[in-house]
CSV table of N, CA and C in Angstrom, one decimal:
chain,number,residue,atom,x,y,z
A,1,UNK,N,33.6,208.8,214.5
A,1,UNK,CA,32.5,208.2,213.8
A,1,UNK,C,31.9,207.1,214.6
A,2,UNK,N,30.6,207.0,214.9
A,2,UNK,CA,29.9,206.2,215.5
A,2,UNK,C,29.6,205.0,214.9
A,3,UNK,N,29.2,204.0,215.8
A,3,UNK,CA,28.7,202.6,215.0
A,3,UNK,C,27.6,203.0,214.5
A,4,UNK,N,26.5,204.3,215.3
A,4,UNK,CA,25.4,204.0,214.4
A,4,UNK,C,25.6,204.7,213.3
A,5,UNK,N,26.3,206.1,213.1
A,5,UNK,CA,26.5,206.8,211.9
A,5,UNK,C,27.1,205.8,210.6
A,6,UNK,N,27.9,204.9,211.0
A,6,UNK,CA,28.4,204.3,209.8
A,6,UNK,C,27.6,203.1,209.6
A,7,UNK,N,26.0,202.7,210.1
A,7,UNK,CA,25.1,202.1,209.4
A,7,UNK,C,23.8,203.1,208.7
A,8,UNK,N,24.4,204.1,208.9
A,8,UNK,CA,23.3,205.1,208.2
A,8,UNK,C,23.9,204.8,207.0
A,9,UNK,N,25.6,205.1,207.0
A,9,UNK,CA,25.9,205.0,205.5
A,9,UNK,C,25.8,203.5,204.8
A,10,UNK,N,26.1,202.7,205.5
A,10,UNK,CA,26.0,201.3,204.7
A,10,UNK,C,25.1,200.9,203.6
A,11,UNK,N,24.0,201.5,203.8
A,11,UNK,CA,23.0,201.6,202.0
A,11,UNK,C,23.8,202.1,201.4
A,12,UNK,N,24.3,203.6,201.4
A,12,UNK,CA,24.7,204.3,200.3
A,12,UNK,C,26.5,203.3,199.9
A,13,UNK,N,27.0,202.8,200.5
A,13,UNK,CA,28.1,202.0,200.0
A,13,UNK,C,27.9,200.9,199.2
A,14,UNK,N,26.5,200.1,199.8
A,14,UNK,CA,26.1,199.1,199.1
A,14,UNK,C,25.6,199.3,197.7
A,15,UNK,N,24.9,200.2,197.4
A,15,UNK,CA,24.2,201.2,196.6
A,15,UNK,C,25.6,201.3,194.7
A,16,UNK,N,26.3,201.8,196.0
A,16,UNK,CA,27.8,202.3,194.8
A,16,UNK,C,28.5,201.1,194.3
A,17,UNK,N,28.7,199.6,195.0
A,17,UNK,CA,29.6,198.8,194.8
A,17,UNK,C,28.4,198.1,193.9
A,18,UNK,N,27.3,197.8,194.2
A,18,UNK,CA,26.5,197.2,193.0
A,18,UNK,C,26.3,198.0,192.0
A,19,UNK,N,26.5,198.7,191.8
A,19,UNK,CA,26.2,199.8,190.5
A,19,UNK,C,27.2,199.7,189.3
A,20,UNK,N,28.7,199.4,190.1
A,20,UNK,CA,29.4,199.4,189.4
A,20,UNK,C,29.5,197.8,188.9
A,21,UNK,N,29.1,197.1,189.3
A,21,UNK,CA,28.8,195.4,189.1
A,21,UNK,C,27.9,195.8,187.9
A,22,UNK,N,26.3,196.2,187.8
A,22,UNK,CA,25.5,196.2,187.1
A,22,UNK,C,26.4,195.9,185.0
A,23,UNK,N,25.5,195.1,184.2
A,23,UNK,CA,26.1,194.7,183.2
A,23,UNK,C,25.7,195.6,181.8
A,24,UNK,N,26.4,195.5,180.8
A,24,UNK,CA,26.4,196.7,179.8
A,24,UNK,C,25.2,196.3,179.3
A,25,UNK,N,24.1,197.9,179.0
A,25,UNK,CA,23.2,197.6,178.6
A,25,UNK,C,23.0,197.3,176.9
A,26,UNK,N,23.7,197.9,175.8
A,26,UNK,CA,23.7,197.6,175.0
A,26,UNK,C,25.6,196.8,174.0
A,27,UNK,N,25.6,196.3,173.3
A,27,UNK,CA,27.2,196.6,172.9
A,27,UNK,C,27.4,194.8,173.0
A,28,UNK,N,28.7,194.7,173.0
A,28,UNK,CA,29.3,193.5,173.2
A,28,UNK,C,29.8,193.5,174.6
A,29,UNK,N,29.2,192.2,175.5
A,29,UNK,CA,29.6,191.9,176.2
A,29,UNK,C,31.3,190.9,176.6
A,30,UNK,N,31.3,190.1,176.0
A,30,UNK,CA,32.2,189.1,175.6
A,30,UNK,C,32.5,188.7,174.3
A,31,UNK,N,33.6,188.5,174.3
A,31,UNK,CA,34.0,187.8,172.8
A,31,UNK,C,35.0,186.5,173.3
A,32,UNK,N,34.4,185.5,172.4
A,32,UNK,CA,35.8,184.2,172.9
A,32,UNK,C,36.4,183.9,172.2
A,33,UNK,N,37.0,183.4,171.7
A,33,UNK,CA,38.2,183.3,170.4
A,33,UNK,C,38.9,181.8,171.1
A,34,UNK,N,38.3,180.8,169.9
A,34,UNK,CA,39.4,179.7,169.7
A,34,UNK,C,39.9,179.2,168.0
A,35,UNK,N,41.5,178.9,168.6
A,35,UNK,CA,41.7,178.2,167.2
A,35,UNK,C,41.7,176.8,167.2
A,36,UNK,N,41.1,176.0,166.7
A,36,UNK,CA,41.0,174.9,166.5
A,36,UNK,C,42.1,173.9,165.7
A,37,UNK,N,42.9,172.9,166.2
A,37,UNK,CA,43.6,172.6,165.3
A,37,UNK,C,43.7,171.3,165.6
A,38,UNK,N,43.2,170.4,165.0
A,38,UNK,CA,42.5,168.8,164.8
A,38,UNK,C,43.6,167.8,165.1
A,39,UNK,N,44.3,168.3,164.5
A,39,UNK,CA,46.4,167.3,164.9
A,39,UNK,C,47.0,166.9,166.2
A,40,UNK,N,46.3,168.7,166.5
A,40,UNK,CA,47.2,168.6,168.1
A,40,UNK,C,46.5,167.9,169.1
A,41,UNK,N,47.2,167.1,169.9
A,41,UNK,CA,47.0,166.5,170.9
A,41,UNK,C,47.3,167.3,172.4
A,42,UNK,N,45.9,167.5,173.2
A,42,UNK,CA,46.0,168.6,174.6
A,42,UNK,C,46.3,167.4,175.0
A,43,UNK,N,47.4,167.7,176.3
A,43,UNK,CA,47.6,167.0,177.2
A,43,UNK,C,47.2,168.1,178.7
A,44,UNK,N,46.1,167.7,179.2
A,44,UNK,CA,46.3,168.7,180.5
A,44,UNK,C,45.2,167.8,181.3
A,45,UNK,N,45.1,167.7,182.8
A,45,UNK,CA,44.9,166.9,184.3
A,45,UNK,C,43.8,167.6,183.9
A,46,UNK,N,43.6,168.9,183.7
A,46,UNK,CA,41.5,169.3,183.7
A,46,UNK,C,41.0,169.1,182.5
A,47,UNK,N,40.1,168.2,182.6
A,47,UNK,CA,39.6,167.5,181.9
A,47,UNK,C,38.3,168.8,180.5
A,48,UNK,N,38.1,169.7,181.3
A,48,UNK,CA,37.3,170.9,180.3
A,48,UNK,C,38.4,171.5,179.5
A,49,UNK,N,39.5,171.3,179.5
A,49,UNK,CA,40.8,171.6,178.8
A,49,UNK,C,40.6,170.9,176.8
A,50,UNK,N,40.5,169.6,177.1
A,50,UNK,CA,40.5,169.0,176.0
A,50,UNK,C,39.1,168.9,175.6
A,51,UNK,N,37.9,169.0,176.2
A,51,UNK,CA,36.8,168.8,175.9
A,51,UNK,C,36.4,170.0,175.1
A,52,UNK,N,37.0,171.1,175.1
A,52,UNK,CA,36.7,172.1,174.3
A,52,UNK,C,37.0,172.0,172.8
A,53,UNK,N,38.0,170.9,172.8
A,53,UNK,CA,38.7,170.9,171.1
A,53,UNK,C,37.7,169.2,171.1
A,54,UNK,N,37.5,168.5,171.6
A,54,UNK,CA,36.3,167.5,171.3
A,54,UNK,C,35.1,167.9,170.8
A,55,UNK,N,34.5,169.2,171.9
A,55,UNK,CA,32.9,169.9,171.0
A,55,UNK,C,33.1,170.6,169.8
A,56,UNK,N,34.4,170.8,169.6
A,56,UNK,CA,34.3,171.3,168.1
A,56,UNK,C,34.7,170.5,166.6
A,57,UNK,N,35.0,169.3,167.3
A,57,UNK,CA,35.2,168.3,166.3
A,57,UNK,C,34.0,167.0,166.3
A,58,UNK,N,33.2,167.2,167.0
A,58,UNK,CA,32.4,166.4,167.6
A,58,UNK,C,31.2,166.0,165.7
A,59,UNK,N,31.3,165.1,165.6
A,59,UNK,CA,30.2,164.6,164.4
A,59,UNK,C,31.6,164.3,163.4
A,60,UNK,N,33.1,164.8,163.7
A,60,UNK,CA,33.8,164.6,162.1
A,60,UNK,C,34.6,163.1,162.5
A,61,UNK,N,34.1,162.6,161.6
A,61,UNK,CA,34.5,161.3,161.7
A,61,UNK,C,35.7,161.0,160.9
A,62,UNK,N,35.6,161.0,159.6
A,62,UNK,CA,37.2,161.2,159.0
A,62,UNK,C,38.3,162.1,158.9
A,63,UNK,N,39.8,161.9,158.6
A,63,UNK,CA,40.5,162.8,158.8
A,63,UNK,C,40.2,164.2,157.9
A,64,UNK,N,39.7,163.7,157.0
A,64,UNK,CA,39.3,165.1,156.3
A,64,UNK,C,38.1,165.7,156.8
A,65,UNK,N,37.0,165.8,157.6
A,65,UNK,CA,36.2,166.2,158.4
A,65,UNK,C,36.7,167.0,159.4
A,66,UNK,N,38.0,166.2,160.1
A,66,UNK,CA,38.3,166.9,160.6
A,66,UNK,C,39.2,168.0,160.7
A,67,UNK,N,40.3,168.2,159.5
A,67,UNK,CA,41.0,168.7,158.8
A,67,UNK,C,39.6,170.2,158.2
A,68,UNK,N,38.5,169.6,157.8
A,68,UNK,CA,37.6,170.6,157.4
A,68,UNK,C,36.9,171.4,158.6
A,69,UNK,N,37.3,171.2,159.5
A,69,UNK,CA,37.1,172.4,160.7
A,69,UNK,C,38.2,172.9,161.2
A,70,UNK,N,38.8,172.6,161.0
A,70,UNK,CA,40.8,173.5,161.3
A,70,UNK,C,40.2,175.3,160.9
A,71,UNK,N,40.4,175.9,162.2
A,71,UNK,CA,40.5,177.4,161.9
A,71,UNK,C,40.1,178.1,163.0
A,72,UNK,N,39.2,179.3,162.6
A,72,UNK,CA,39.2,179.9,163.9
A,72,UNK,C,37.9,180.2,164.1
A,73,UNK,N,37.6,180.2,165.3
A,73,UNK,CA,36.2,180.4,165.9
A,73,UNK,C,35.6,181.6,166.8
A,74,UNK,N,35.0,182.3,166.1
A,74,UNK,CA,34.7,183.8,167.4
A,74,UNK,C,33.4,183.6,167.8
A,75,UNK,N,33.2,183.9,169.2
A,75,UNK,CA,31.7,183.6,170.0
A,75,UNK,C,31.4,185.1,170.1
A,76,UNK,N,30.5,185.8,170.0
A,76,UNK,CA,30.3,186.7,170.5
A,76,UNK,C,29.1,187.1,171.2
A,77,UNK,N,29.2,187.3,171.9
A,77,UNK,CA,27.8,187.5,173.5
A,77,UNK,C,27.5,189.3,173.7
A,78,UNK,N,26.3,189.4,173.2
A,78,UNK,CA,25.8,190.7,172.9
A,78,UNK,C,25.0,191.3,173.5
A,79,UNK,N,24.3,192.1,174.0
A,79,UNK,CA,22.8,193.0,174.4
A,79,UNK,C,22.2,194.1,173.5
A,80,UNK,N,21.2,193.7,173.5
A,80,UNK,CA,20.5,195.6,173.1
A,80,UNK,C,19.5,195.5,173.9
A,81,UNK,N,18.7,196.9,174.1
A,81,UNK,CA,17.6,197.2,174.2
A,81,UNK,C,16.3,197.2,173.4
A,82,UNK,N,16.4,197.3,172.1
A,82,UNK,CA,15.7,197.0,171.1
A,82,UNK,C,15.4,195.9,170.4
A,83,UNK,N,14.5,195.2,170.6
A,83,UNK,CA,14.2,193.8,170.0
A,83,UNK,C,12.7,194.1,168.8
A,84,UNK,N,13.2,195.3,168.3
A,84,UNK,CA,12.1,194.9,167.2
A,84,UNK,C,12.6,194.9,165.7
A,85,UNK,N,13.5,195.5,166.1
A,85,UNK,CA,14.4,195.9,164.8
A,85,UNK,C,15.7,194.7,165.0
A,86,UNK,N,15.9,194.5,163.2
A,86,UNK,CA,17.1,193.4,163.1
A,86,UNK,C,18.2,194.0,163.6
A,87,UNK,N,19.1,193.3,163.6
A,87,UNK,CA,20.8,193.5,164.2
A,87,UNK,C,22.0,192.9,163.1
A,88,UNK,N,22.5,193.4,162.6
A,88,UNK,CA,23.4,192.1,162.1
A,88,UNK,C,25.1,192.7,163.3
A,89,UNK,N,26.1,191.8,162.7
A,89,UNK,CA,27.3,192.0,163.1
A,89,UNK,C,28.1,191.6,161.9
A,90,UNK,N,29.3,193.1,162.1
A,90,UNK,CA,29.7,193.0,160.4
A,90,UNK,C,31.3,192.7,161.0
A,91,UNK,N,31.7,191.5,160.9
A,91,UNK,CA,33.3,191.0,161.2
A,91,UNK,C,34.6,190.9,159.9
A,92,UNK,N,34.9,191.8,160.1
A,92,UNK,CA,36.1,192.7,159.1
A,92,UNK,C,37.2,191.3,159.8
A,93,UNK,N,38.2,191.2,158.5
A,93,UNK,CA,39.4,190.0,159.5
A,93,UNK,C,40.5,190.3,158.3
A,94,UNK,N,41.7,190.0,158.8
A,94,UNK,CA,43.0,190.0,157.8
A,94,UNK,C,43.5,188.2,157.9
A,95,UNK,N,43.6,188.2,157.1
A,95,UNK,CA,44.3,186.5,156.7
A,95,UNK,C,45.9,186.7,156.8
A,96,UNK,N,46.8,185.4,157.0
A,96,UNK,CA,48.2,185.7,156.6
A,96,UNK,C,48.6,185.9,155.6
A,97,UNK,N,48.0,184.9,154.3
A,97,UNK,CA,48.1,185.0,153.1
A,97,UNK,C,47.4,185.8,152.2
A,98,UNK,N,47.1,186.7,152.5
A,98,UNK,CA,46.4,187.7,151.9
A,98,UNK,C,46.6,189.3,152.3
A,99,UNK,N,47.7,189.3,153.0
A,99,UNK,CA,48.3,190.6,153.1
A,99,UNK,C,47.1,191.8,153.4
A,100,UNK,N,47.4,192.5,152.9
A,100,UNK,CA,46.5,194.2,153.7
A,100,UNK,C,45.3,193.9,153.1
A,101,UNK,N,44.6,192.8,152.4
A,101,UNK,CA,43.5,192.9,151.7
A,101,UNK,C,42.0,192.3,152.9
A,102,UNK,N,41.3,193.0,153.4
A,102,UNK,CA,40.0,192.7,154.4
A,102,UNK,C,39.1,191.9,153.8
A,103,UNK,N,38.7,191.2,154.5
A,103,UNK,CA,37.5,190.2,153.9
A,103,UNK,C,36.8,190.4,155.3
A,104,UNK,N,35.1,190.5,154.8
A,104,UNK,CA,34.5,190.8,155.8
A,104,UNK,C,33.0,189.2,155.7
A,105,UNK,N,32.5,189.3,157.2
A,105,UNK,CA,31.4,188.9,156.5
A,105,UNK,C,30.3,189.1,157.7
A,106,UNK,N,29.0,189.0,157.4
A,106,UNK,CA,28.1,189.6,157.7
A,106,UNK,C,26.7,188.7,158.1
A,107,UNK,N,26.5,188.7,159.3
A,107,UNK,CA,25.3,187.7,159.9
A,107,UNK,C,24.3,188.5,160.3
A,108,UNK,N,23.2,188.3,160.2
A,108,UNK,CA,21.9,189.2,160.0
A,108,UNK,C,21.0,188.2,160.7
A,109,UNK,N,20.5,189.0,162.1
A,109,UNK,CA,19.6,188.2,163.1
A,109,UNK,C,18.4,189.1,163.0
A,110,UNK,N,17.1,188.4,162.5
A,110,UNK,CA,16.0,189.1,162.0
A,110,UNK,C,15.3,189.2,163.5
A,111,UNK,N,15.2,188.4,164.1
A,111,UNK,CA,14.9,187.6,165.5
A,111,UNK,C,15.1,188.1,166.7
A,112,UNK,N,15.4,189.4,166.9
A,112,UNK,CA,16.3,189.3,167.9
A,112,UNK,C,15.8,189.5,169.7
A,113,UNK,N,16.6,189.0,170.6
A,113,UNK,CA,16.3,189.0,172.0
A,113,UNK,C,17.4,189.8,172.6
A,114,UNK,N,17.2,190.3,173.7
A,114,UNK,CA,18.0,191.7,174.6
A,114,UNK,C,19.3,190.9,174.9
A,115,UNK,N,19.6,189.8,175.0
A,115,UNK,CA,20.8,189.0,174.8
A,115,UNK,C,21.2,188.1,173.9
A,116,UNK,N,22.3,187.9,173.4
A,116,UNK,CA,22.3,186.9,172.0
A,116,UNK,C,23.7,186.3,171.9
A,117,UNK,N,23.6,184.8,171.4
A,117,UNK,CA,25.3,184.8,171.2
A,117,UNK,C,25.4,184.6,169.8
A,118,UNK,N,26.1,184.9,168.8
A,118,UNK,CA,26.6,184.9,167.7
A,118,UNK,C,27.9,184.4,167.6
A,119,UNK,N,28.1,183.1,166.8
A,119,UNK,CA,29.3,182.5,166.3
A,119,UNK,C,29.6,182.7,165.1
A,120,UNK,N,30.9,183.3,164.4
A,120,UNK,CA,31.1,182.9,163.2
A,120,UNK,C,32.6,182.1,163.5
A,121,UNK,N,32.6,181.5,162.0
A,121,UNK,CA,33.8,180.6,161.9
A,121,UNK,C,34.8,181.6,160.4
A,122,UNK,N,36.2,181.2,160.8
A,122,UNK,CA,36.6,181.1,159.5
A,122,UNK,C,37.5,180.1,159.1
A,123,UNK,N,37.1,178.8,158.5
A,123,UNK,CA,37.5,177.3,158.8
A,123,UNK,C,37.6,177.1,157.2
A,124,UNK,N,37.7,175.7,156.8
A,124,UNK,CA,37.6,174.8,155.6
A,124,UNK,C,38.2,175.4,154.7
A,125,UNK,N,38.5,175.5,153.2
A,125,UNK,CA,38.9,176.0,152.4
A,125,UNK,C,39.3,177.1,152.3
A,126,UNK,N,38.4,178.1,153.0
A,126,UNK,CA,38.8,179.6,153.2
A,126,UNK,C,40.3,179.6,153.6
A,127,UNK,N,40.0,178.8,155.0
A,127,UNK,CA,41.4,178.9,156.0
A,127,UNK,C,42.7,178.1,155.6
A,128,UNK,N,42.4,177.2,154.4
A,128,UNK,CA,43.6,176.5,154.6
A,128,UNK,C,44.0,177.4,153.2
A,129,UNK,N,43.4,177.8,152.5
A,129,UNK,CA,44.2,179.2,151.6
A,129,UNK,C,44.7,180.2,151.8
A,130,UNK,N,44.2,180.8,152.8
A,130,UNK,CA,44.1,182.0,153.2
A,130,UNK,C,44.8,182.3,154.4
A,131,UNK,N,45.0,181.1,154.8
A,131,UNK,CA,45.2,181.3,156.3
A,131,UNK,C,44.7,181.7,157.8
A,132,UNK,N,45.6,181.7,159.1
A,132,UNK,CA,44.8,181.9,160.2
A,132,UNK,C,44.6,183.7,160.0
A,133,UNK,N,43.8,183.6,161.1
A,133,UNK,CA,43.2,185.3,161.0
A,133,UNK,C,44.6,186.0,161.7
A,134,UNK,N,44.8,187.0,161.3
A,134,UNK,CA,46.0,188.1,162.1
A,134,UNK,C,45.5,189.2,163.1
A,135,UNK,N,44.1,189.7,161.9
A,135,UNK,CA,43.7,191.1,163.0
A,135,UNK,C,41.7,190.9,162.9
A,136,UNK,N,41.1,191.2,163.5
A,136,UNK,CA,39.6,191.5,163.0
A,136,UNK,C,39.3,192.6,163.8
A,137,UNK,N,38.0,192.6,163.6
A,137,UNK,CA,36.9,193.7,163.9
A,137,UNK,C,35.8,193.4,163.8
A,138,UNK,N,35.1,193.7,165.1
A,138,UNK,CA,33.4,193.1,165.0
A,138,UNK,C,32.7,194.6,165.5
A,139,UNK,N,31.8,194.4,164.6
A,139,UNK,CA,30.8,195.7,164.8
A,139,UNK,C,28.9,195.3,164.9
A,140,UNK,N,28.7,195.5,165.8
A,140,UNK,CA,27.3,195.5,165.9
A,140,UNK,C,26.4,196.4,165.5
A,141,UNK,N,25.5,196.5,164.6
A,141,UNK,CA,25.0,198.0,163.8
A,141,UNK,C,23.5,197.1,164.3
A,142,UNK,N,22.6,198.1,164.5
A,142,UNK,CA,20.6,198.6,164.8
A,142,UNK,C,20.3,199.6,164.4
A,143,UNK,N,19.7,199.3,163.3
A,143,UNK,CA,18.9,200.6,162.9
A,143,UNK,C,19.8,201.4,162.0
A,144,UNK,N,20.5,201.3,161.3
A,144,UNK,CA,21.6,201.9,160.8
A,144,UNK,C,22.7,202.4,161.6
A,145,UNK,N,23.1,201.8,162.8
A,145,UNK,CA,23.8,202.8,164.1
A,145,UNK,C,24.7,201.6,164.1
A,146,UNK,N,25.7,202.6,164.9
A,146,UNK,CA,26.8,200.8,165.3
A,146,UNK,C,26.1,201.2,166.9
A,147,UNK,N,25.9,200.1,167.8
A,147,UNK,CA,26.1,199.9,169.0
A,147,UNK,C,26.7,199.2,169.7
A,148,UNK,N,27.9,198.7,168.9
A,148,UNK,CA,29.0,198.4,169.6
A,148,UNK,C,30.3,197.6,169.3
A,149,UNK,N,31.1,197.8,169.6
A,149,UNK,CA,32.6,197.5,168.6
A,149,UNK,C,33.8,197.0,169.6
A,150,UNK,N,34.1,195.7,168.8
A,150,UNK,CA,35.3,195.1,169.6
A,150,UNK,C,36.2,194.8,168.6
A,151,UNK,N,38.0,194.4,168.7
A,151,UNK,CA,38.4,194.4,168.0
A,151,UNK,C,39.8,194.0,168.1
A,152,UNK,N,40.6,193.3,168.0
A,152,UNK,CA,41.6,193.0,168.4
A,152,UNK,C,42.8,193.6,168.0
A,153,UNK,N,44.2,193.5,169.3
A,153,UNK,CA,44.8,194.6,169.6
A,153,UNK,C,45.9,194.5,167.9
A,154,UNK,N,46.2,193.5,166.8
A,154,UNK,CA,46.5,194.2,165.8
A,154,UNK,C,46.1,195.0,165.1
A,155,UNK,N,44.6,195.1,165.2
A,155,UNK,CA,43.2,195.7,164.2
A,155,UNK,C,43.7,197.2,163.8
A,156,UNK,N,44.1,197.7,162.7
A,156,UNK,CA,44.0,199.3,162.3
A,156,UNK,C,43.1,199.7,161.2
C-alpha cells in the first residue's frame, strides 16, 4: 500500500470515527444521581468534591433546613427532535420502607427545546418516612410514545 493510496482513504476513516462520536438524537442522554446527606462531613484535597454537597444545601440555614433536603437527587439530560409537542418524564422509584409498593411522579415540560435538563428530588418528609430510593425508572413519553428509558440496575 502506498502513501498516496492510504490518503485517498483517510476521509473515509475520518468519516467512520466521527460518526460514531455523533450524540443521541432523541432519548436520554445522561442521568446523575446524588444522595445528599447534610451530617456528613467530605473530606477530600479537590475542592469540586465538597462543593457539590454545598450547592445543594446552599440557602438552608438551620439544622432543620438542612435536614429538609436529606435525599436523593436525579438530573436528567435529554433530546428530542420535536419541540412542538409537550414531553413529560414519568419516574417510577421503590423506597426502603415501603417494600414492593411504586410510587411514581410525573413532570410535564409544556416548553420544550431539542435539549433539556430535568431534576427531580425525592427529599423532606417523603424521604425521612419512606426512605432512600432502592430501584427507579425514568421514562420519557411525546406524543403518547416513550422515547426513551433509563433505569437502574435493581429496577424489575
Amino acid at each position: 500500500m502506498t502513501f498516496r493510496s492510504v490518503l485517498r482513504l483517510l476521509p473515509l476513516l475520518a468519516v467512520a470515527a466521527l460518526s460514531s462520536c455523533a450524540s443521541q438524537a432523541t432519548g436520554f442522554t445522561k442521568v446523575k444521581i446524588y444522595r445528599l446527606n447534610p451530617s456528613a462531613r467530605i473530606a477530600s484535597v479537590d475542592p469540586s468534591v465538597s462543593f457539590e454537597q454545598q450547592h445543594y444545601l446552599h440557602g438552608a440555614v438551620s439544622n432543620v433546613d438542612r435536614e429538609a433536603r436529606r435525599g436523593n437527587y436525579y438530573t436528567f439530560f435529554w433530546n428530542t427532535q420535536d419541540t412542538k409537542q409537550p414531553a413529560q418524564i414519568r419516574f417510577e422509584y421503590l423506597q426502603s420502607a415501603t417494600g414492593f409498593k411504586k410510587k411514581q411522579k410525573t413532570v410535564v415540560i409544556h416548553k420544550v427545546r431539542r435539549s433539556y435538563i430535568t431534576r427531580i428530588l425525592v427529599t423532606g418528609d417523603e424521604y425521612h418516612t419512606d426512605g432512600k430510593v432502592l430501584a427507579w425508572r425514568a421514562t420519557l413519553i411525546q406524543n403518547g410514545q416513550e422515547i426513551g428509558s433509563r433505569q437502574s440496575s435493581l429496577w424489575q
